[in-house]
Amino acid sequence: MVKLDLSGAQDFFGAIGPDYAKISDAHRKLFAHSGEGSEYTGWMELPARVLENELKAISACAAKIRSGSQALVVIGIGGSYLGARAAIDLLRSPNYNLIKKDTPDIFFMGNGLSSAAIGETIALIGDRDFSVNVISKSGGTLEPALSFRVFKSLLEKKYGSAAKKRIFATTDEKKGLLHDMAAGAGWERFTVPEDVGGRFSVLSAVGLLPMAVAGIDIERVIRAAVSEMHDLDLRSVENPAWRYAGTRQHLYMNGRSIEILASYEPSFRFMAEWWKQLFGESEGKNGIGIFPASVEYTADLHAMGQYVQDGPRRLIETVVSFENGARSLKVPFELGDRDKLNYLAGREFSDIAALAARAVASAHIKGEVPNISISVPERNEEGFAALVCFFEMSCALSAYASGVNPFDQPGVEAYKSNMFRLLGRQ
Ligand code: PA5
């Protein structure tokens, strides 16, 4: 499980601390599958189900893609996109396509409507062999559907009838446009389980197939997630998900309406994007909810640091770290010491970063920003699984405790109906 340190937040609790009775009630509802939106709580059993039923097929398909393609275009948006991208950045590299590797380049498409982005990806693929993994639970989301049309037609031009062996569809098991197209054309299909919403689906084929193609050990991820989900069913304040959810809600009731998720690892950027969607779409409804934002340290200390230290006191700062950072780069010694840095010569960058993080946290706490610290031992498959399970569980508990249904997103429909009206859809 993740380690949660609330010592930087407790001074902001006031006379009465978090309401754990509410969190306990939320936990009971969640595990009894009896709360609002309970038809979408399959994510709690998802790792165990995937291990038993789908993991082998996903791994075999990934091996096939790796051997026959130099590039994979992953088409999806929101929950059908962010988890895979977060995992590949975190566990392989934020420069994944640039590093030397024996796995295909991966391009994420369908998460916008930019023709420049599509054109650039087509140019980057060039005349290399490629495959497409199109991901959409509903099967009808406009952005991925449009991108898919473009890349499907490229595949058909390049490979003719053999194109169908290069299209992999991850969608609902029984219904939807994408399901029907895939079934009709004979594309290999993977399932987004009916009882799992998009933003809770990273540990299904939605996230796992692209991750496996990128060379991530998905069996390790899933085995770790099975045990994390089991451990998180702990009905006590010892449960880090209870304490995180309870603390967030308590601070929110005391005027803290923005939470910034910070990390000192550039590879964490898309984990933060995934986290923002998870909490934003689950909690921001009925006129309430903490606004989730993210910062990347130390870069943002020189951009957002002023606001964090000195702006309106509405912030909660949550910092995610990896206990055993890579220890491979020492500050070199320089004759003459013209840049006056020899006092750091021989020290590991990771140690300097850890000290910087301590200095930042204490300055921000002094500036009246409650600080929550979350850590896992390593930036590896187990660490990823621990963070995903912890955040999913905390999010569901926190949303239930605040009185909203964590598993719907009625607000997303408003832009869609305007857009379809303007586009003239019948
Ligand atoms: O969390 C969600 O449900 C959303 O973010 C969806 O994942 C997103 O809208 C994409 O939907 P779909 O997979 O149906 O294309």
GROMACS .gro file of C-alpha atoms and ligand atoms in nm:
model
  441
    1MET     CA    1   0.000   0.000   0.000
    2VAL     CA    2   0.105   0.359  -0.042
    3LYS     CA    3   0.251   0.545   0.256
    4LEU     CA    4   0.049   0.849   0.353
    5ASP     CA    5   0.195   1.122   0.570
    6LEU     CA    6  -0.049   1.379   0.703
    7SER     CA    7   0.190   1.554   0.939
    8GLY     CA    8   0.194   1.858   0.710
    9ALA     CA    9  -0.186   1.879   0.703
   10GLN     CA   10  -0.290   1.810   1.061
   11ASP     CA   11  -0.223   2.163   1.185
   12PHE     CA   12  -0.497   2.282   0.948
   13PHE     CA   13  -0.764   2.048   1.086
   14GLY     CA   14  -0.900   2.283   1.352
   15ALA     CA   15  -1.070   2.160   1.668
   16ILE     CA   16  -1.253   1.869   1.505
   17GLY     CA   17  -1.068   1.638   1.265
   18PRO     CA   18  -1.193   1.449   0.958
   19ASP     CA   19  -1.532   1.281   0.981
   20TYR     CA   20  -1.432   0.915   0.957
   21ALA     CA   21  -1.786   0.800   1.036
   22LYS     CA   22  -1.883   0.936   0.693
   23ILE     CA   23  -1.588   0.761   0.529
   24SER     CA   24  -1.676   0.438   0.707
   25ASP     CA   25  -2.031   0.465   0.577
   26ALA     CA   26  -1.899   0.533   0.225
   27HIS     CA   27  -1.674   0.226   0.253
   28ARG     CA   28  -1.965   0.007   0.361
   29LYS     CA   29  -2.178   0.127   0.069
   30LEU     CA   30  -1.896   0.086  -0.180
   31PHE     CA   31  -1.809  -0.270  -0.081
   32ALA     CA   32  -2.175  -0.371  -0.054
   33HIS     CA   33  -2.222  -0.230  -0.406
   34SER     CA   34  -2.525  -0.050  -0.270
   35GLY     CA   35  -2.441   0.319  -0.320
   36GLU     CA   36  -2.543   0.545  -0.606
   37GLY     CA   37  -2.388   0.426  -0.933
   38SER     CA   38  -2.315   0.083  -0.783
   39GLU     CA   39  -2.359  -0.071  -1.128
   40TYR     CA   40  -2.016   0.081  -1.206
   41THR     CA   41  -1.820  -0.056  -0.912
   42GLY     CA   42  -1.672  -0.353  -1.099
   43TRP     CA   43  -1.329  -0.184  -1.090
   44MET     CA   44  -1.276  -0.320  -0.739
   45GLU     CA   45  -1.278  -0.678  -0.864
   46LEU     CA   46  -1.131  -0.589  -1.204
   47PRO     CA   47  -0.767  -0.695  -1.142
   48ALA     CA   48  -0.876  -1.039  -1.015
   49ARG     CA   49  -1.111  -1.084  -1.309
   50VAL     CA   50  -0.847  -0.978  -1.563
   51LEU     CA   51  -0.591  -1.212  -1.409
   52GLU     CA   52  -0.829  -1.502  -1.440
   53ASN     CA   53  -0.984  -1.432  -1.780
   54GLU     CA   54  -0.806  -1.190  -2.007
   55LEU     CA   55  -0.444  -1.140  -1.916
   56LYS     CA   56  -0.307  -1.418  -2.136
   57ALA     CA   57  -0.502  -1.299  -2.443
   58ILE     CA   58  -0.387  -0.940  -2.390
   59SER     CA   59  -0.023  -1.048  -2.356
   60ALA     CA   60  -0.045  -1.268  -2.666
   61CYS     CA   61  -0.198  -0.986  -2.869
   62ALA     CA   62   0.071  -0.745  -2.749
   63ALA     CA   63   0.342  -0.990  -2.857
   64LYS     CA   64   0.179  -1.012  -3.201
   65ILE     CA   65   0.169  -0.631  -3.234
   66ARG     CA   66   0.530  -0.603  -3.119
   67SER     CA   67   0.649  -0.855  -3.374
   68GLY     CA   68   0.455  -0.718  -3.671
   69SER     CA   69   0.457  -0.342  -3.618
   70GLN     CA   70   0.709  -0.071  -3.559
   71ALA     CA   71   0.439   0.168  -3.445
   72LEU     CA   72   0.106   0.139  -3.264
   73VAL     CA   73  -0.158   0.410  -3.287
   74VAL     CA   74  -0.369   0.407  -2.970
   75ILE     CA   75  -0.695   0.590  -3.033
   76GLY     CA   76  -0.907   0.699  -2.736
   77ILE     CA   77  -0.999   0.993  -2.512
   78GLY     CA   78  -1.049   1.054  -2.139
   79GLY     CA   79  -1.062   0.727  -1.950
   80SER     CA   80  -0.991   0.542  -2.274
   81TYR     CA   81  -0.655   0.716  -2.308
   82LEU     CA   82  -0.501   0.870  -1.999
   83GLY     CA   83  -0.424   0.556  -1.798
   84ALA     CA   84  -0.216   0.389  -2.069
   85ARG     CA   85  -0.028   0.708  -2.142
   86ALA     CA   86   0.036   0.764  -1.770
   87ALA     CA   87   0.173   0.411  -1.728
   88ILE     CA   88   0.401   0.428  -2.032
   89ASP     CA   89   0.543   0.766  -1.928
   90LEU     CA   90   0.592   0.656  -1.569
   91LEU     CA   91   0.728   0.306  -1.623
   92ARG     CA   92   0.909   0.339  -1.955
   93SER     CA   93   0.982   0.704  -2.026
   94PRO     CA   94   0.814   1.037  -2.099
   95ASN     CA   95   1.038   1.025  -2.410
   96TYR     CA   96   0.927   0.670  -2.490
   97ASN     CA   97   0.922   0.716  -2.868
   98LEU     CA   98   1.272   0.863  -2.864
   99ILE     CA   99   1.451   0.605  -2.650
  100LYS     CA  100   1.636   0.307  -2.793
  101LYS     CA  101   1.407   0.006  -2.751
  102ASP     CA  102   1.285  -0.317  -2.906
  103THR     CA  103   0.916  -0.228  -2.875
  104PRO     CA  104   0.705  -0.023  -3.121
  105ASP     CA  105   0.667   0.353  -3.100
  106ILE     CA  106   0.329   0.444  -2.955
  107PHE     CA  107   0.121   0.739  -3.076
  108PHE     CA  108  -0.186   0.855  -2.884
  109MET     CA  109  -0.456   0.987  -3.114
  110GLY     CA  110  -0.827   1.061  -3.090
  111ASN     CA  111  -0.786   1.277  -2.780
  112GLY     CA  112  -0.859   1.600  -2.968
  113LEU     CA  113  -0.963   1.738  -3.303
  114SER     CA  114  -0.636   1.888  -3.419
  115SER     CA  115  -0.563   1.812  -3.784
  116ALA     CA  116  -0.203   1.925  -3.723
  117ALA     CA  117  -0.159   1.655  -3.458
  118ILE     CA  118  -0.302   1.387  -3.686
  119GLY     CA  119  -0.088   1.500  -3.981
  120GLU     CA  120   0.224   1.501  -3.767
  121THR     CA  121   0.161   1.146  -3.644
  122ILE     CA  122   0.104   1.022  -3.998
  123ALA     CA  123   0.435   1.181  -4.101
  124LEU     CA  124   0.615   1.031  -3.801
  125ILE     CA  125   0.489   0.683  -3.879
  126GLY     CA  126   0.607   0.729  -4.238
  127ASP     CA  127   0.627   0.403  -4.429
  128ARG     CA  128   0.678   0.189  -4.120
  129ASP     CA  129   0.450  -0.105  -4.043
  130PHE     CA  130   0.185  -0.005  -3.792
  131SER     CA  131  -0.128  -0.127  -3.613
  132VAL     CA  132  -0.419   0.050  -3.447
  133ASN     CA  133  -0.576  -0.009  -3.106
  134VAL     CA  134  -0.904   0.181  -3.103
  135ILE     CA  135  -1.055   0.219  -2.757
  136SER     CA  136  -1.404   0.344  -2.681
  137LYS     CA  137  -1.645   0.198  -2.430
  138SER     CA  138  -1.950   0.364  -2.579
  139GLY     CA  139  -1.812   0.316  -2.927
  140GLY     CA  140  -1.950   0.645  -3.048
  141THR     CA  141  -1.729   0.924  -2.907
  142LEU     CA  142  -1.665   1.176  -3.185
  143GLU     CA  143  -1.294   1.252  -3.138
  144PRO     CA  144  -1.166   0.891  -3.140
  145ALA     CA  145  -1.421   0.789  -3.405
  146LEU     CA  146  -1.292   1.057  -3.644
  147SER     CA  147  -0.927   0.968  -3.586
  148PHE     CA  148  -1.007   0.602  -3.630
  149ARG     CA  149  -1.165   0.673  -3.967
  150VAL     CA  150  -0.840   0.838  -4.079
  151PHE     CA  151  -0.603   0.566  -3.953
  152LYS     CA  152  -0.831   0.280  -4.063
  153SER     CA  153  -0.832   0.416  -4.414
  154LEU     CA  154  -0.451   0.447  -4.408
  155LEU     CA  155  -0.426   0.084  -4.298
  156GLU     CA  156  -0.665  -0.023  -4.573
  157LYS     CA  157  -0.468   0.166  -4.836
  158LYS     CA  158  -0.142   0.014  -4.717
  159TYR     CA  159  -0.246  -0.345  -4.643
  160GLY     CA  160  -0.571  -0.401  -4.835
  161SER     CA  161  -0.779  -0.681  -4.687
  162ALA     CA  162  -0.496  -0.771  -4.444
  163ALA     CA  163  -0.564  -0.439  -4.267
  164LYS     CA  164  -0.817  -0.616  -4.048
  165LYS     CA  165  -0.536  -0.813  -3.882
  166ARG     CA  166  -0.387  -0.483  -3.768
  167ILE     CA  167  -0.696  -0.337  -3.601
  168PHE     CA  168  -0.761  -0.415  -3.235
  169ALA     CA  169  -1.080  -0.281  -3.081
  170THR     CA  170  -1.133  -0.236  -2.709
  171THR     CA  171  -1.500  -0.168  -2.646
  172ASP     CA  172  -1.821  -0.289  -2.483
  173GLU     CA  173  -1.870  -0.663  -2.496
  174LYS     CA  174  -2.213  -0.656  -2.655
  175LYS     CA  175  -2.318  -0.319  -2.790
  176GLY     CA  176  -2.220   0.009  -2.956
  177LEU     CA  177  -2.109   0.122  -3.300
  178LEU     CA  178  -1.748   0.016  -3.248
  179HIS     CA  179  -1.856  -0.323  -3.119
  180ASP     CA  180  -2.077  -0.374  -3.424
  181MET     CA  181  -1.805  -0.259  -3.666
  182ALA     CA  182  -1.547  -0.487  -3.503
  183ALA     CA  183  -1.779  -0.786  -3.497
  184GLY     CA  184  -1.875  -0.726  -3.861
  185ALA     CA  185  -1.519  -0.682  -3.984
  186GLY     CA  186  -1.362  -0.954  -3.769
  187TRP     CA  187  -1.115  -0.732  -3.582
  188GLU     CA  188  -0.969  -0.880  -3.265
  189ARG     CA  189  -1.172  -0.746  -2.973
  190PHE     CA  190  -1.108  -0.673  -2.607
  191THR     CA  191  -1.364  -0.576  -2.350
  192VAL     CA  192  -1.428  -0.267  -2.142
  193PRO     CA  193  -1.638  -0.436  -1.874
  194GLU     CA  194  -1.992  -0.304  -1.854
  195ASP     CA  195  -1.961  -0.241  -1.479
  196VAL     CA  196  -1.641  -0.033  -1.509
  197GLY     CA  197  -1.654   0.335  -1.608
  198GLY     CA  198  -1.391   0.485  -1.840
  199ARG     CA  199  -1.185   0.664  -1.576
  200PHE     CA  200  -1.169   0.347  -1.362
  201SER     CA  201  -1.070   0.123  -1.654
  202VAL     CA  202  -0.689   0.150  -1.670
  203LEU     CA  203  -0.646  -0.200  -1.525
  204SER     CA  204  -0.860  -0.354  -1.801
  205ALA     CA  205  -0.754  -0.411  -2.164
  206VAL     CA  206  -0.805  -0.035  -2.208
  207GLY     CA  207  -0.475   0.034  -2.032
  208LEU     CA  208  -0.314  -0.308  -2.036
  209LEU     CA  209  -0.287  -0.371  -2.410
  210PRO     CA  210  -0.091  -0.051  -2.492
  211MET     CA  211   0.114  -0.100  -2.174
  212ALA     CA  212   0.208  -0.455  -2.274
  213VAL     CA  213   0.299  -0.344  -2.627
  214ALA     CA  214   0.532  -0.087  -2.467
  215GLY     CA  215   0.706  -0.367  -2.277
  216ILE     CA  216   0.552  -0.314  -1.933
  217ASP     CA  217   0.511  -0.634  -1.732
  218ILE     CA  218   0.132  -0.630  -1.704
  219GLU     CA  219   0.120  -0.951  -1.505
  220ARG     CA  220   0.324  -0.782  -1.233
  221VAL     CA  221   0.090  -0.482  -1.245
  222ILE     CA  222  -0.221  -0.697  -1.217
  223ARG     CA  223  -0.088  -0.930  -0.945
  224ALA     CA  224   0.010  -0.626  -0.740
  225ALA     CA  225  -0.330  -0.466  -0.801
  226VAL     CA  226  -0.514  -0.779  -0.682
  227SER     CA  227  -0.335  -0.760  -0.350
  228GLU     CA  228  -0.372  -0.379  -0.326
  229MET     CA  229  -0.749  -0.399  -0.376
  230HIS     CA  230  -0.766  -0.668  -0.109
  231ASP     CA  231  -0.560  -0.464   0.138
  232LEU     CA  232  -0.766  -0.149   0.076
  233ASP     CA  233  -1.073  -0.323   0.215
  234LEU     CA  234  -0.952  -0.226   0.560
  235ARG     CA  235  -1.232  -0.078   0.768
  236SER     CA  236  -1.024   0.145   0.991
  237VAL     CA  237  -0.845   0.478   1.000
  238GLU     CA  238  -0.528   0.280   0.936
  239ASN     CA  239  -0.647   0.259   0.576
  240PRO     CA  240  -0.454   0.527   0.380
  241ALA     CA  241  -0.751   0.569   0.143
  242TRP     CA  242  -0.974   0.654   0.440
  243ARG     CA  243  -0.726   0.908   0.567
  244TYR     CA  244  -0.668   1.071   0.229
  245ALA     CA  245  -1.041   1.085   0.147
  246GLY     CA  246  -1.130   1.205   0.498
  247THR     CA  247  -0.857   1.470   0.499
  248ARG     CA  248  -0.955   1.606   0.156
  249GLN     CA  249  -1.320   1.633   0.252
  250HIS     CA  250  -1.239   1.790   0.587
  251LEU     CA  251  -1.009   2.049   0.432
  252TYR     CA  252  -1.271   2.120   0.162
  253MET     CA  253  -1.532   2.190   0.431
  254ASN     CA  254  -1.279   2.436   0.574
  255GLY     CA  255  -1.243   2.637   0.253
  256ARG     CA  256  -0.976   2.442   0.066
  257SER     CA  257  -1.137   2.411  -0.275
  258ILE     CA  258  -0.831   2.341  -0.494
  259GLU     CA  259  -0.595   2.045  -0.468
  260ILE     CA  260  -0.266   2.053  -0.654
  261LEU     CA  261  -0.096   1.722  -0.716
  262ALA     CA  262   0.279   1.771  -0.727
  263SER     CA  263   0.569   1.548  -0.820
  264TYR     CA  264   0.940   1.593  -0.874
  265GLU     CA  265   0.944   1.333  -1.154
  266PRO     CA  266   0.871   1.452  -1.511
  267SER     CA  267   0.759   1.096  -1.585
  268PHE     CA  268   0.466   1.155  -1.347
  269ARG     CA  269   0.304   1.424  -1.567
  270PHE     CA  270   0.041   1.196  -1.720
  271MET     CA  271  -0.029   1.020  -1.391
  272ALA     CA  272  -0.133   1.365  -1.272
  273GLU     CA  273  -0.351   1.407  -1.583
  274TRP     CA  274  -0.512   1.069  -1.510
  275TRP     CA  275  -0.563   1.170  -1.144
  276LYS     CA  276  -0.723   1.501  -1.250
  277GLN     CA  277  -0.976   1.322  -1.465
  278LEU     CA  278  -1.044   1.061  -1.197
  279PHE     CA  279  -1.118   1.314  -0.925
  280GLY     CA  280  -1.256   1.595  -1.143
  281GLU     CA  281  -1.514   1.387  -1.325
  282SER     CA  282  -1.606   1.187  -1.016
  283GLU     CA  283  -1.642   1.469  -0.763
  284GLY     CA  284  -1.720   1.790  -0.951
  285LYS     CA  285  -2.097   1.785  -0.969
  286ASN     CA  286  -2.410   1.925  -0.803
  287GLY     CA  287  -2.224   2.253  -0.752
  288ILE     CA  288  -1.955   2.105  -0.525
  289GLY     CA  289  -1.615   1.939  -0.548
  290ILE     CA  290  -1.245   2.010  -0.505
  291PHE     CA  291  -1.085   2.142  -0.826
  292PRO     CA  292  -0.796   1.908  -0.911
  293ALA     CA  293  -0.488   2.071  -1.063
  294SER     CA  294  -0.127   1.963  -1.101
  295VAL     CA  295   0.221   2.107  -1.083
  296GLU     CA  296   0.559   1.971  -1.181
  297TYR     CA  297   0.841   2.051  -0.945
  298THR     CA  298   1.090   2.199  -0.946
  299ALA     CA  299   0.995   2.358  -1.283
  300ASP     CA  300   0.669   2.498  -1.150
  301LEU     CA  301   0.834   2.647  -0.842
  302HIS     CA  302   0.959   2.905  -1.090
  303ALA     CA  303   0.619   2.948  -1.248
  304MET     CA  304   0.345   2.863  -0.996
  305GLY     CA  305   0.553   2.875  -0.678
  306GLN     CA  306   0.461   3.236  -0.607
  307TYR     CA  307   0.089   3.156  -0.618
  308VAL     CA  308   0.129   2.847  -0.402
  309GLN     CA  309   0.333   3.032  -0.142
  310ASP     CA  310   0.143   3.357  -0.138
  311GLY     CA  311  -0.185   3.350  -0.333
  312PRO     CA  312  -0.536   3.293  -0.193
  313ARG     CA  313  -0.527   3.028   0.079
  314ARG     CA  314  -0.760   2.781  -0.089
  315LEU     CA  315  -0.499   2.520  -0.180
  316ILE     CA  316  -0.422   2.170  -0.063
  317GLU     CA  317  -0.085   2.042  -0.186
  318THR     CA  318  -0.048   1.666  -0.234
  319VAL     CA  319   0.301   1.547  -0.321
  320VAL     CA  320   0.368   1.205  -0.472
  321SER     CA  321   0.718   1.063  -0.443
  322PHE     CA  322   0.917   0.745  -0.498
  323GLU     CA  323   1.127   0.646  -0.197
  324ASN     CA  324   1.411   0.490  -0.390
  325GLY     CA  325   1.481   0.741  -0.664
  326ALA     CA  326   1.730   0.643  -0.932
  327ARG     CA  327   2.080   0.702  -0.790
  328SER     CA  328   2.288   0.728  -1.098
  329LEU     CA  329   2.394   1.085  -1.144
  330LYS     CA  330   2.638   1.271  -0.923
  331VAL     CA  331   2.727   1.640  -0.946
  332PRO     CA  332   3.069   1.656  -1.112
  333PHE     CA  333   3.366   1.832  -0.951
  334GLU     CA  334   3.500   2.127  -1.150
  335LEU     CA  335   3.846   2.274  -1.123
  336GLY     CA  336   3.828   2.642  -1.042
  337ASP     CA  337   3.467   2.618  -0.918
  338ARG     CA  338   3.365   2.916  -1.133
  339ASP     CA  339   2.995   2.838  -1.095
  340LYS     CA  340   3.044   2.795  -0.715
  341LEU     CA  341   2.881   2.453  -0.713
  342ASN     CA  342   3.166   2.244  -0.580
  343TYR     CA  343   3.000   2.239  -0.238
  344LEU     CA  344   2.758   1.994  -0.408
  345ALA     CA  345   3.024   1.796  -0.597
  346GLY     CA  346   2.987   1.421  -0.548
  347ARG     CA  347   2.629   1.444  -0.425
  348GLU     CA  348   2.353   1.246  -0.594
  349PHE     CA  349   2.091   1.446  -0.786
  350SER     CA  350   1.823   1.233  -0.618
  351ASP     CA  351   1.947   1.340  -0.273
  352ILE     CA  352   1.948   1.705  -0.376
  353ALA     CA  353   1.593   1.665  -0.507
  354ALA     CA  354   1.480   1.503  -0.179
  355LEU     CA  355   1.625   1.793   0.020
  356ALA     CA  356   1.465   2.044  -0.216
  357ALA     CA  357   1.130   1.869  -0.161
  358ARG     CA  358   1.168   1.901   0.217
  359ALA     CA  359   1.252   2.268   0.185
  360VAL     CA  360   0.954   2.330  -0.044
  361ALA     CA  361   0.710   2.144   0.181
  362SER     CA  362   0.812   2.334   0.491
  363ALA     CA  363   0.796   2.671   0.310
  364HIS     CA  364   0.449   2.592   0.176
  365ILE     CA  365   0.321   2.468   0.511
  366LYS     CA  366   0.452   2.790   0.668
  367GLY     CA  367   0.270   2.975   0.391
  368GLU     CA  368  -0.047   2.800   0.516
  369VAL     CA  369  -0.087   2.533   0.252
  370PRO     CA  370  -0.175   2.196   0.403
  371ASN     CA  371   0.062   1.933   0.269
  372ILE     CA  372  -0.026   1.568   0.210
  373SER     CA  373   0.257   1.332   0.123
  374ILE     CA  374   0.204   1.006  -0.065
  375SER     CA  375   0.488   0.769  -0.144
  376VAL     CA  376   0.557   0.427  -0.287
  377PRO     CA  377   0.891   0.248  -0.271
  378GLU     CA  378   0.977   0.237  -0.642
  379ARG     CA  379   0.877   0.375  -0.978
  380ASN     CA  380   0.791   0.027  -1.103
  381GLU     CA  381   0.494  -0.198  -1.183
  382GLU     CA  382   0.407  -0.249  -0.815
  383GLY     CA  383   0.434   0.122  -0.741
  384PHE     CA  384   0.206   0.204  -1.033
  385ALA     CA  385  -0.053  -0.053  -0.922
  386ALA     CA  386  -0.042   0.079  -0.565
  387LEU     CA  387  -0.102   0.438  -0.678
  388VAL     CA  388  -0.385   0.345  -0.916
  389CYS     CA  389  -0.574   0.133  -0.660
  390PHE     CA  390  -0.519   0.386  -0.382
  391PHE     CA  391  -0.642   0.682  -0.587
  392GLU     CA  392  -0.943   0.494  -0.727
  393MET     CA  393  -1.048   0.381  -0.380
  394SER     CA  394  -0.990   0.722  -0.220
  395CYS     CA  395  -1.181   0.891  -0.500
  396ALA     CA  396  -1.488   0.671  -0.460
  397LEU     CA  397  -1.484   0.713  -0.079
  398SER     CA  398  -1.432   1.087  -0.099
  399ALA     CA  399  -1.712   1.136  -0.353
  400TYR     CA  400  -1.958   0.922  -0.158
  401ALA     CA  401  -1.866   1.107   0.161
  402SER     CA  402  -1.941   1.438  -0.012
  403GLY     CA  403  -2.282   1.308  -0.120
  404VAL     CA  404  -2.231   1.269  -0.496
  405ASN     CA  405  -2.238   0.970  -0.729
  406PRO     CA  406  -1.870   0.912  -0.821
  407PHE     CA  407  -1.950   0.708  -1.129
  408ASP     CA  408  -2.153   0.931  -1.358
  409GLN     CA  409  -2.061   1.240  -1.563
  410PRO     CA  410  -2.388   1.409  -1.663
  411GLY     CA  411  -2.208   1.742  -1.716
  412VAL     CA  412  -2.006   1.607  -2.008
  413GLU     CA  413  -2.320   1.578  -2.220
  414ALA     CA  414  -2.381   1.955  -2.243
  415TYR     CA  415  -2.092   2.029  -2.482
  416LYS     CA  416  -2.163   1.717  -2.682
  417SER     CA  417  -2.523   1.806  -2.760
  418ASN     CA  418  -2.424   2.163  -2.860
  419MET     CA  419  -2.146   2.031  -3.080
  420PHE     CA  420  -2.361   1.770  -3.252
  421ARG     CA  421  -2.634   2.032  -3.313
  422LEU     CA  422  -2.380   2.267  -3.474
  423LEU     CA  423  -2.233   1.984  -3.679
  424GLY     CA  424  -2.581   1.898  -3.804
  425ARG     CA  425  -2.601   1.540  -3.679
  426GLN     CA  426  -2.949   1.393  -3.741
  427PA5     O1  427  -1.454   0.839  -1.756
  427PA5     C1  428  -1.528   0.839  -1.852
  427PA5     O2  429  -1.629   0.770  -1.858
  427PA5     C2  430  -1.495   0.923  -1.974
  427PA5     O3  431  -1.380   0.996  -1.957
  427PA5     C3  432  -1.477   0.834  -2.096
  427PA5     O4  433  -1.372   0.746  -2.074
  427PA5     C4  434  -1.451   0.920  -2.222
  427PA5     O5  435  -1.553   1.011  -2.241
  427PA5     C5  436  -1.438   0.831  -2.344
  427PA5     O6  437  -1.554   0.755  -2.362
  427PA5     P1  438  -1.557   0.630  -2.455
  427PA5     O7  439  -1.463   0.530  -2.403
  427PA5     O8  440  -1.699   0.583  -2.449
  427PA5     O9  441  -1.519   0.677  -2.593
   0.00000   0.00000   0.00000
